[in-house]
Coordinates of N, CA and C in Angstrom, one line a residue:
M128 N 135.9 60.7 85.2 CA 137.1 59.8 85.1 C 136.7 58.4 85.3
C129 N 137.0 57.5 84.3 CA 136.6 56.0 84.4 C 137.7 55.4 85.3
L130 N 137.3 54.8 86.3 CA 138.1 54.1 87.3 C 138.3 52.7 86.8
K131 N 139.6 52.3 87.1 CA 140.0 50.8 86.9 C 139.1 50.1 87.7
K132 N 138.7 48.8 87.4 CA 137.8 48.0 88.1 C 138.5 46.7 88.5
I133 N 138.3 46.5 89.9 CA 138.8 45.4 90.5 C 137.7 44.5 91.1
L134 N 137.5 43.4 90.5 CA 136.5 42.5 90.9 C 137.2 41.4 92.1
V135 N 136.6 41.3 93.2 CA 137.1 40.5 94.2 C 135.8 39.5 94.6
P136 N 136.0 38.3 93.9 CA 135.0 37.3 94.3 C 135.5 36.5 95.5
M137 N 134.4 36.1 96.3 CA 134.7 35.3 97.5 C 133.6 34.4 97.6
L138 N 133.5 33.6 98.7 CA 132.4 32.9 99.2 C 132.1 33.3 100.6
E139 N 131.0 33.8 100.8 CA 130.5 34.1 102.2 C 130.1 32.9 103.0
A140 N 131.0 32.1 103.4 CA 130.7 30.9 104.2 C 131.5 31.2 105.5
G141 N 131.0 31.9 106.4 CA 131.7 32.4 107.5 C 132.4 33.7 107.1
A142 N 133.3 34.1 108.0 CA 134.1 35.3 107.7 C 135.6 35.1 107.2
G143 N 136.0 33.9 107.1 CA 137.4 33.5 106.7 C 137.7 34.1 105.4
H144 N 136.8 34.1 104.4 CA 137.1 34.7 103.0 C 136.7 36.0 102.8
K145 N 135.6 36.4 103.5 CA 135.0 37.7 103.4 C 136.0 38.8 104.0
M146 N 136.4 38.6 105.2 CA 137.1 39.6 105.9 C 138.4 40.0 105.2
P147 N 139.2 39.0 104.9 CA 140.5 39.4 103.9 C 140.1 40.2 102.7
A148 N 139.0 39.8 102.1 CA 138.5 40.6 100.9 C 138.2 41.8 101.2
L149 N 137.4 42.2 102.3 CA 137.1 43.5 102.7 C 138.3 44.3 103.2
A150 N 139.3 43.7 103.8 CA 140.6 44.4 104.2 C 141.4 44.8 103.0
V151 N 141.4 44.0 101.9 CA 142.1 44.5 100.7 C 141.3 45.6 100.0
K152 N 140.0 45.6 100.1 CA 139.3 46.7 99.4 C 139.5 48.0 100.2
E153 N 139.4 47.9 101.7 CA 139.7 49.0 102.5 C 141.1 49.6 102.3
S154 N 142.2 48.8 102.1 CA 143.5 49.1 102.0 C 143.7 49.9 100.7
I155 N 143.1 49.4 99.5 CA 143.2 50.1 98.1 C 142.5 51.3 98.2
N156 N 141.4 51.5 98.7 CA 140.7 52.8 98.9 C 141.3 53.7 99.5
R157 N 142.0 53.3 100.7 CA 142.7 54.2 101.6 C 143.9 54.6 101.1
L158 N 144.7 53.7 100.4 CA 146.0 54.1 99.8 C 146.0 54.8 98.5
F159 N 144.9 54.5 97.7 CA 144.6 55.0 96.3 C 143.4 55.6 96.2
P160 N 143.1 56.6 96.9 CA 141.7 57.1 96.9 C 141.2 57.6 95.6
G161 N 140.1 57.3 95.2 CA 139.5 57.7 94.0 C 140.1 57.1 92.6
Q162 N 140.9 56.1 92.8 CA 141.7 55.6 91.6 C 141.0 54.2 91.2
F163 N 140.4 53.5 92.0 CA 139.8 52.3 91.5 C 138.5 51.9 92.2
Q164 N 137.7 51.2 91.4 CA 136.4 50.7 91.8 C 136.7 49.3 92.3
V165 N 136.6 49.1 93.5 CA 136.6 47.7 94.1 C 135.3 47.1 94.5
D166 N 135.0 45.9 94.0 CA 133.7 45.3 94.3 C 133.9 43.9 94.8
V167 N 133.7 43.8 96.1 CA 133.7 42.5 96.8 C 132.4 41.9 96.6
I168 N 132.4 40.6 96.1 CA 131.1 39.9 95.9 C 131.0 38.5 96.3
D169 N 129.9 38.1 96.9 CA 129.7 36.5 97.1 C 129.3 36.1 95.8
F170 N 130.4 35.4 95.1 CA 130.4 35.2 93.7 C 129.2 34.4 93.1
P171 N 128.9 33.2 93.6 CA 127.8 32.5 93.2 C 126.4 33.2 93.5
R172 N 126.2 33.7 94.6 CA 124.9 34.5 94.9 C 125.0 35.6 93.9
E173 N 125.9 36.5 93.9 CA 126.0 37.7 93.1 C 125.4 37.4 91.6
V174 N 126.0 36.2 91.0 CA 125.8 36.0 89.6 C 124.5 35.4 89.5
G175 N 123.7 35.0 90.5 CA 122.4 34.3 90.5 C 122.4 32.8 90.3
A176 N 123.6 32.2 90.6 CA 123.7 30.7 90.7 C 123.3 30.2 92.1
L177 N 122.0 30.4 92.4 CA 121.5 30.1 93.8 C 121.6 28.6 94.1
K178 N 121.2 27.7 93.3 CA 121.4 26.3 93.5 C 122.9 25.9 93.8
S179 N 123.9 26.5 93.1 CA 125.3 26.3 93.3 C 125.6 26.8 94.6
D180 N 125.2 28.0 94.9 CA 125.4 28.8 96.3 C 125.0 27.9 97.4
R181 N 123.8 27.3 97.4 CA 123.2 26.5 98.5 C 124.0 25.3 98.6
S182 N 124.4 24.7 97.6 CA 125.1 23.5 97.5 C 126.6 23.6 98.2
I183 N 127.2 24.5 97.7 CA 128.5 24.9 98.3 C 128.4 25.2 99.9
K184 N 127.6 25.9 100.2 CA 127.4 26.4 101.5 C 126.9 25.5 102.5
Q185 N 126.0 24.5 102.1 CA 125.6 23.4 102.9 C 126.7 22.5 103.2
F186 N 127.7 22.3 102.3 CA 128.8 21.5 102.5 C 129.7 22.2 103.6
W187 N 129.9 23.5 103.6 CA 130.6 24.2 104.6 C 130.0 24.0 106.0
D188 N 128.6 24.3 106.0 CA 127.9 24.1 107.2 C 128.0 22.8 107.9
I189 N 128.1 21.7 107.1 CA 128.2 20.3 107.6 C 129.6 20.2 108.3
G190 N 130.6 20.8 107.7 CA 132.0 20.7 108.2 C 132.0 21.5 109.4
L191 N 131.4 22.7 109.7 CA 131.5 23.5 110.8 C 130.9 22.9 111.9
A192 N 129.8 22.0 111.7 CA 128.9 21.4 112.7 C 129.6 20.0 113.1
N193 N 130.6 19.6 112.3 CA 131.3 18.3 112.7 C 132.8 18.4 112.5
P194 N 133.5 18.8 113.6 CA 134.8 19.2 113.4 C 135.7 17.9 113.1
F195 N 135.4 16.7 113.6 CA 136.2 15.5 113.2 C 136.0 15.3 111.7
L196 N 134.8 15.3 111.2 CA 134.4 15.1 109.7 C 135.2 16.1 108.9
A197 N 135.2 17.4 109.4 CA 135.9 18.5 108.7 C 137.5 18.3 108.6
K198 N 138.1 17.8 109.5 CA 139.4 17.5 109.6 C 139.8 16.4 108.8
T199 N 139.0 15.3 108.9 CA 139.2 14.2 108.0 C 139.0 14.5 106.5
G200 N 137.9 15.2 106.3 CA 137.5 15.5 104.9 C 138.6 16.6 104.3
Y201 N 139.2 17.5 105.2 CA 140.1 18.4 104.7 C 141.4 17.7 104.2
R202 N 141.8 16.6 105.1 CA 142.9 15.8 104.5 C 142.7 15.1 103.2
F203 N 141.5 14.5 103.3 CA 141.1 13.7 102.0 C 141.2 14.6 100.7
A204 N 140.4 15.7 100.9 CA 140.3 16.6 99.8 C 141.6 17.1 99.4
D205 N 142.5 17.4 100.4 CA 143.8 17.9 99.9 C 144.5 16.9 99.1
S206 N 144.3 15.6 99.3 CA 145.0 14.7 98.5 C 144.5 14.6 97.1
L207 N 143.3 15.1 96.8 CA 142.7 14.9 95.5 C 143.3 15.8 94.5
W208 N 144.1 16.8 94.8 CA 144.7 17.7 93.8 C 145.5 16.8 93.0
P209 N 145.6 16.9 91.6 CA 145.0 18.2 90.8 C 143.5 17.9 90.4
F210 N 142.8 16.9 90.7 CA 141.6 16.7 90.4 C 140.5 17.8 90.8
S211 N 141.0 18.4 92.0 CA 140.2 19.5 92.5 C 140.1 20.6 91.4
I212 N 141.0 20.9 90.4 CA 140.9 21.9 89.5 C 139.7 21.5 88.6
F213 N 139.7 20.3 88.1 CA 138.4 19.9 87.3 C 137.1 20.1 88.0
W214 N 137.2 19.6 89.5 CA 135.9 19.7 90.1 C 135.5 21.2 90.2
N215 N 136.4 22.1 90.6 CA 135.9 23.5 90.8 C 135.5 24.1 89.5
Q216 N 136.0 23.7 88.4 CA 135.6 24.3 87.0 C 134.3 23.7 86.5
N217 N 133.9 22.4 86.8 CA 133.0 21.7 86.1 C 131.8 21.2 86.9
V218 N 131.9 21.1 88.3 CA 130.9 20.5 89.1 C 129.6 21.4 89.3
Y219 N 129.8 22.7 89.0 CA 128.8 23.6 89.2 C 128.5 24.4 87.8
P220 N 128.0 23.6 86.9 CA 127.8 24.2 85.5 C 126.7 25.6 85.6
E221 N 125.9 25.5 86.5 CA 125.1 26.9 86.5 C 125.9 28.0 87.0
F222 N 126.7 27.8 88.0 CA 127.7 28.7 88.4 C 128.5 29.3 87.3
K223 N 129.1 28.3 86.6 CA 130.0 28.7 85.5 C 129.4 29.5 84.4
Q224 N 128.3 29.1 84.0 CA 127.5 29.8 82.9 C 127.2 31.1 83.3
K225 N 126.7 31.4 84.5 CA 126.2 32.7 85.0 C 127.4 33.6 85.4
A226 N 128.6 32.9 85.8 CA 129.8 33.7 86.0 C 130.4 34.3 84.7
L227 N 130.2 33.5 83.6 CA 130.8 33.9 82.2 C 129.9 35.2 81.8
T228 N 128.6 35.1 82.0 CA 127.8 36.3 81.7 C 128.2 37.5 82.5
Y229 N 128.3 37.4 83.8 CA 128.5 38.4 84.9 C 129.8 39.0 84.5
V230 N 130.8 38.2 84.4 CA 132.2 38.8 84.3 C 132.3 39.4 82.8
R231 N 131.8 39.0 81.9 CA 131.7 39.6 80.6 C 131.0 41.1 80.7
E232 N 130.0 41.1 81.3 CA 129.2 42.4 81.4 C 130.2 43.4 82.4
Y233 N 130.6 42.8 83.5 CA 131.3 43.6 84.5 C 132.7 44.2 83.9
N234 N 133.3 43.4 83.0 CA 134.6 43.8 82.2 C 135.7 44.2 83.2
P235 N 136.2 43.4 84.2 CA 137.1 43.9 85.1 C 138.5 44.1 84.6
D236 N 139.4 45.0 85.2 CA 140.7 45.2 84.9 C 141.6 44.2 85.6
L237 N 141.1 43.7 86.7 CA 141.8 42.7 87.5 C 140.7 41.9 88.4
I238 N 141.1 40.6 88.6 CA 140.4 39.8 89.6 C 141.2 39.4 90.6
F239 N 140.8 39.6 91.9 CA 141.5 39.3 93.1 C 140.6 38.5 93.9
S240 N 140.8 37.0 94.0 CA 140.1 36.1 94.8 C 140.5 35.7 96.1
T241 N 139.5 35.5 97.0 CA 140.1 35.0 98.3 C 139.3 33.7 98.7
N242 N 138.9 33.0 97.7 CA 138.5 31.6 97.9 C 138.9 30.7 96.8
F243 N 139.2 29.5 97.1 CA 139.7 28.7 96.1 C 138.8 28.2 95.1
I244 N 137.5 28.1 95.4 CA 136.7 27.7 94.3 C 136.4 28.9 93.5
T245 N 136.3 30.2 94.0 CA 136.1 31.3 93.2 C 137.4 31.7 92.4
S246 N 138.5 31.3 92.9 CA 139.8 31.5 92.3 C 139.8 30.7 90.9
T247 N 139.6 29.4 91.0 CA 139.6 28.6 89.9 C 138.5 29.0 89.0
M248 N 137.3 29.1 89.3 CA 136.3 29.7 88.5 C 136.6 31.0 87.8
S249 N 137.2 31.8 88.4 CA 137.7 33.1 87.8 C 138.7 32.9 86.8
A250 N 139.6 32.1 86.9 CA 140.6 31.7 86.0 C 140.0 31.1 84.8
A251 N 139.1 30.2 85.0 CA 138.5 29.5 84.0 C 137.6 30.5 83.1
V252 N 136.9 31.3 83.7 CA 136.1 32.4 83.0 C 137.0 33.3 82.2
R253 N 138.1 33.7 82.8 CA 138.9 34.7 82.1 C 139.5 34.0 80.9
K254 N 139.9 32.7 80.9 CA 140.3 32.0 79.8 C 139.2 31.7 78.8
K255 N 138.1 31.6 79.1 CA 136.9 31.2 78.2 C 136.6 32.6 77.5
L256 N 136.6 33.6 78.2 CA 136.4 34.9 77.6 C 137.7 35.6 76.9
A257 N 138.8 35.1 77.0 CA 140.0 35.6 76.4 C 140.1 37.0 76.8
L258 N 140.1 37.2 78.3 CA 140.1 38.6 78.9 C 141.8 38.7 78.9
P259 N 142.1 40.1 78.5 CA 143.6 40.3 78.8 C 143.8 41.0 80.3
I260 N 143.5 40.2 81.2 CA 143.6 40.6 82.6 C 144.3 39.6 83.5
E261 N 144.8 39.8 84.5 CA 145.2 38.8 85.5 C 144.3 38.6 86.6
V262 N 144.4 37.2 87.0 CA 143.6 36.7 88.1 C 144.5 36.2 89.3
I263 N 144.4 36.9 90.3 CA 145.3 36.7 91.5 C 144.4 36.1 92.6
S264 N 145.0 35.1 93.4 CA 144.4 34.5 94.4 C 145.1 34.5 95.8
Y265 N 144.4 34.9 96.8 CA 145.1 35.1 98.1 C 144.5 33.9 98.9
V266 N 145.6 33.0 99.3 CA 145.3 32.0 100.2 C 145.1 32.4 101.6
T267 N 143.8 32.2 102.0 CA 143.3 32.7 103.4 C 143.5 31.5 104.5
D268 N 144.3 30.6 104.0 CA 144.7 29.7 105.1 C 146.0 30.3 105.7
P269 N 146.0 30.7 107.0 CA 147.1 31.5 107.6 C 148.5 30.8 107.7
F270 N 148.4 29.6 107.6 CA 149.7 28.8 107.8 C 150.1 27.9 106.7
D271 N 149.3 27.4 105.9 CA 149.6 26.5 104.8 C 148.8 26.9 103.6
A272 N 148.9 25.9 102.5 CA 148.3 26.1 101.3 C 147.6 25.0 100.8
F273 N 146.4 24.7 101.3 CA 145.5 23.6 101.0 C 145.6 23.4 99.4
G274 N 145.6 22.0 99.1 CA 145.8 21.7 97.7 C 144.9 22.2 96.7
W275 N 143.5 22.6 97.1 CA 142.6 23.1 96.3 C 142.9 24.7 95.7
W276 N 143.8 25.3 96.5 CA 144.2 26.5 96.0 C 145.2 26.5 94.8
V277 N 145.7 25.4 94.6 CA 146.7 25.2 93.5 C 146.0 25.1 92.1
D278 N 146.3 26.1 91.4 CA 145.8 26.1 90.0 C 146.8 26.8 89.2
P279 N 147.3 26.1 88.3 CA 148.4 26.8 87.2 C 148.0 27.7 86.4
D280 N 146.5 28.0 86.3 CA 146.0 29.0 85.3 C 146.0 30.2 86.1
L281 N 146.2 30.5 87.3 CA 146.3 31.7 88.1 C 147.6 32.5 87.8
D282 N 147.5 33.7 87.7 CA 148.7 34.5 87.4 C 149.6 34.6 88.6
F283 N 149.1 34.8 89.9 CA 149.8 34.8 91.0 C 148.9 34.1 92.1
I284 N 149.6 33.5 93.0 CA 149.0 33.0 94.3 C 149.8 33.5 95.4
L285 N 149.0 34.3 96.2 CA 149.8 34.9 97.4 C 149.4 34.1 98.7
V286 N 150.4 33.9 99.5 CA 150.3 33.1 100.8 C 150.9 34.0 101.8
A287 N 150.6 33.5 103.1 CA 151.0 34.3 104.4 C 152.3 33.7 104.9
S288 N 152.7 32.6 104.5 CA 153.9 31.9 105.1 C 154.8 31.2 104.2
E289 N 156.0 31.0 104.6 CA 157.0 30.3 103.8 C 156.5 28.7 103.6
V290 N 155.8 28.3 104.7 CA 155.4 26.9 104.6 C 154.4 26.8 103.5
G291 N 153.5 27.7 103.3 CA 152.5 27.8 102.2 C 153.2 27.9 100.8
K292 N 154.3 28.8 100.7 CA 155.0 28.8 99.5 C 155.6 27.5 99.2
K293 N 156.3 26.8 100.1 CA 156.9 25.4 99.9 C 155.8 24.5 99.3
Q294 N 154.6 24.4 99.9 CA 153.5 23.6 99.5 C 153.1 23.8 98.0
L295 N 153.0 25.2 97.7 CA 152.7 25.5 96.3 C 153.9 25.1 95.4
L296 N 155.1 25.3 95.8 CA 156.3 24.8 94.9 C 156.3 23.3 94.7
S297 N 156.0 22.5 95.8 CA 156.0 21.1 95.6 C 154.8 20.6 94.7
R298 N 153.9 21.4 94.4 CA 152.7 20.9 93.6 C 152.9 21.7 92.2
G299 N 154.1 22.2 91.8 CA 154.3 22.6 90.5 C 154.2 24.0 90.3
I300 N 153.7 25.0 91.2 CA 153.6 26.3 90.8 C 154.9 26.7 90.8
P301 N 155.4 27.7 89.8 CA 156.7 28.3 89.7 C 156.9 29.4 90.7
D302 N 158.0 29.6 91.2 CA 158.3 30.5 92.2 C 157.9 32.0 91.7
S303 N 158.0 32.2 90.4 CA 157.6 33.4 89.9 C 156.2 33.8 90.0
K304 N 155.4 32.8 90.3 CA 154.0 33.1 90.4 C 153.5 33.1 92.1
I305 N 154.5 33.0 92.8 CA 154.1 33.0 94.2 C 154.7 34.3 95.0
R306 N 154.0 34.8 95.8 CA 154.3 35.9 96.7 C 153.9 35.7 98.1
V307 N 154.8 35.9 99.1 CA 154.5 35.7 100.5 C 154.3 37.0 101.0
L308 N 153.1 37.5 101.4 CA 152.6 38.7 101.9 C 151.9 38.5 103.1
P309 N 151.9 39.5 104.1 CA 151.1 39.4 105.3 C 149.6 39.3 105.2
F310 N 149.1 38.6 106.1 CA 147.6 38.3 106.0 C 146.9 39.7 106.2
P311 N 145.8 39.8 105.2 CA 145.1 41.0 105.1 C 144.2 41.3 106.3
I312 N 144.5 42.5 107.1 CA 143.6 42.8 108.2 C 143.0 44.1 108.1
H313 N 141.9 44.3 108.3 CA 141.1 45.6 108.2 C 141.7 46.7 109.1
Q314 N 141.9 47.8 108.6 CA 142.3 48.9 109.5 C 141.6 49.1 110.8
K315 N 140.3 48.7 110.7 CA 139.5 49.1 112.0 C 140.0 48.1 113.1
F316 N 140.7 47.1 112.9 CA 141.2 46.4 114.0 C 142.4 46.9 114.6
F317 N 143.0 48.0 114.0 CA 144.2 48.6 114.6 C 143.9 49.9 115.2
T318 N 142.6 50.3 115.2 CA 142.1 51.5 115.9 C 141.7 51.2 117.3
V319 N 142.3 51.9 118.2 CA 142.2 51.8 119.7 C 141.2 52.8 120.1
H320 N 139.9 52.4 120.6 CA 138.9 53.6 120.9 C 138.9 53.8 122.5
E321 N 139.6 52.9 123.3 CA 139.7 53.2 124.7 C 141.1 53.2 125.1
D322 N 141.3 53.8 126.2 CA 142.7 53.8 126.9 C 143.1 52.4 127.3
P323 N 144.4 52.0 126.9 CA 144.9 50.6 127.2 C 144.6 50.3 128.7
D324 N 144.9 51.1 129.5 CA 145.0 50.8 131.0 C 143.5 50.6 131.4
Q325 N 142.5 51.4 130.9 CA 141.1 51.1 131.1 C 140.6 49.7 130.6
L326 N 141.1 49.4 129.3 CA 140.8 48.2 128.8 C 141.2 47.0 129.6
R327 N 142.5 47.1 130.0 CA 143.0 46.0 130.9 C 142.2 45.8 132.3
Q328 N 141.9 47.0 132.7 CA 140.9 47.0 134.0 C 139.8 46.4 133.8
K329 N 139.0 46.6 132.6 CA 137.7 46.2 132.4 C 137.8 44.7 132.1
L330 N 138.9 44.2 131.5 CA 139.0 42.9 131.2 C 139.6 42.0 132.3
G331 N 140.1 42.6 133.4 CA 140.7 42.0 134.5 C 142.0 41.5 134.3
L332 N 142.8 42.3 133.5 CA 144.2 42.0 133.1 C 145.1 42.8 133.9
R333 N 146.2 42.4 134.1 CA 147.4 43.3 134.6 C 148.2 43.7 133.7

């Protein structure tokens, strides 16, 4: 049997984008066993765009090492929308070209992305290849929706809060494209391996 293929592109810059992607994969495989092929990929690295991969992740590392710079940069970058759409589609030409080749060969039935750069790139690639598939983005900001997630070419944008939904609406994303859904959490975090009383005693809790 030929399985439907779901491509889940993300950026492995910390666990913030990777873990929700893995949680979605785990849930699909658990709820629909044997029905889908779900592939979670570190998009630029997987397609061989190593220069773009280094550039993107170096920027991330600088932010993690400098909290004040990260906070200030976050606010500034948020104000750049909708220029951010052009940036994500065109600043990494190596990434875009290799993503086109990769997606053409992979031929997904659905793209579900958990990073704003990979979401916009996926939408651009889908459009360029004229693929009859949907591209869905999950906003991994747990409370709001950073401006760079906002891309009208996405079929659906999923957020974890009503605040995030309002921010998307304020930037022109129609209500029909927005869904408020719980934050994806891997099933392993719900599995208790020790007795609760023993855990409390071990941790010094009452």
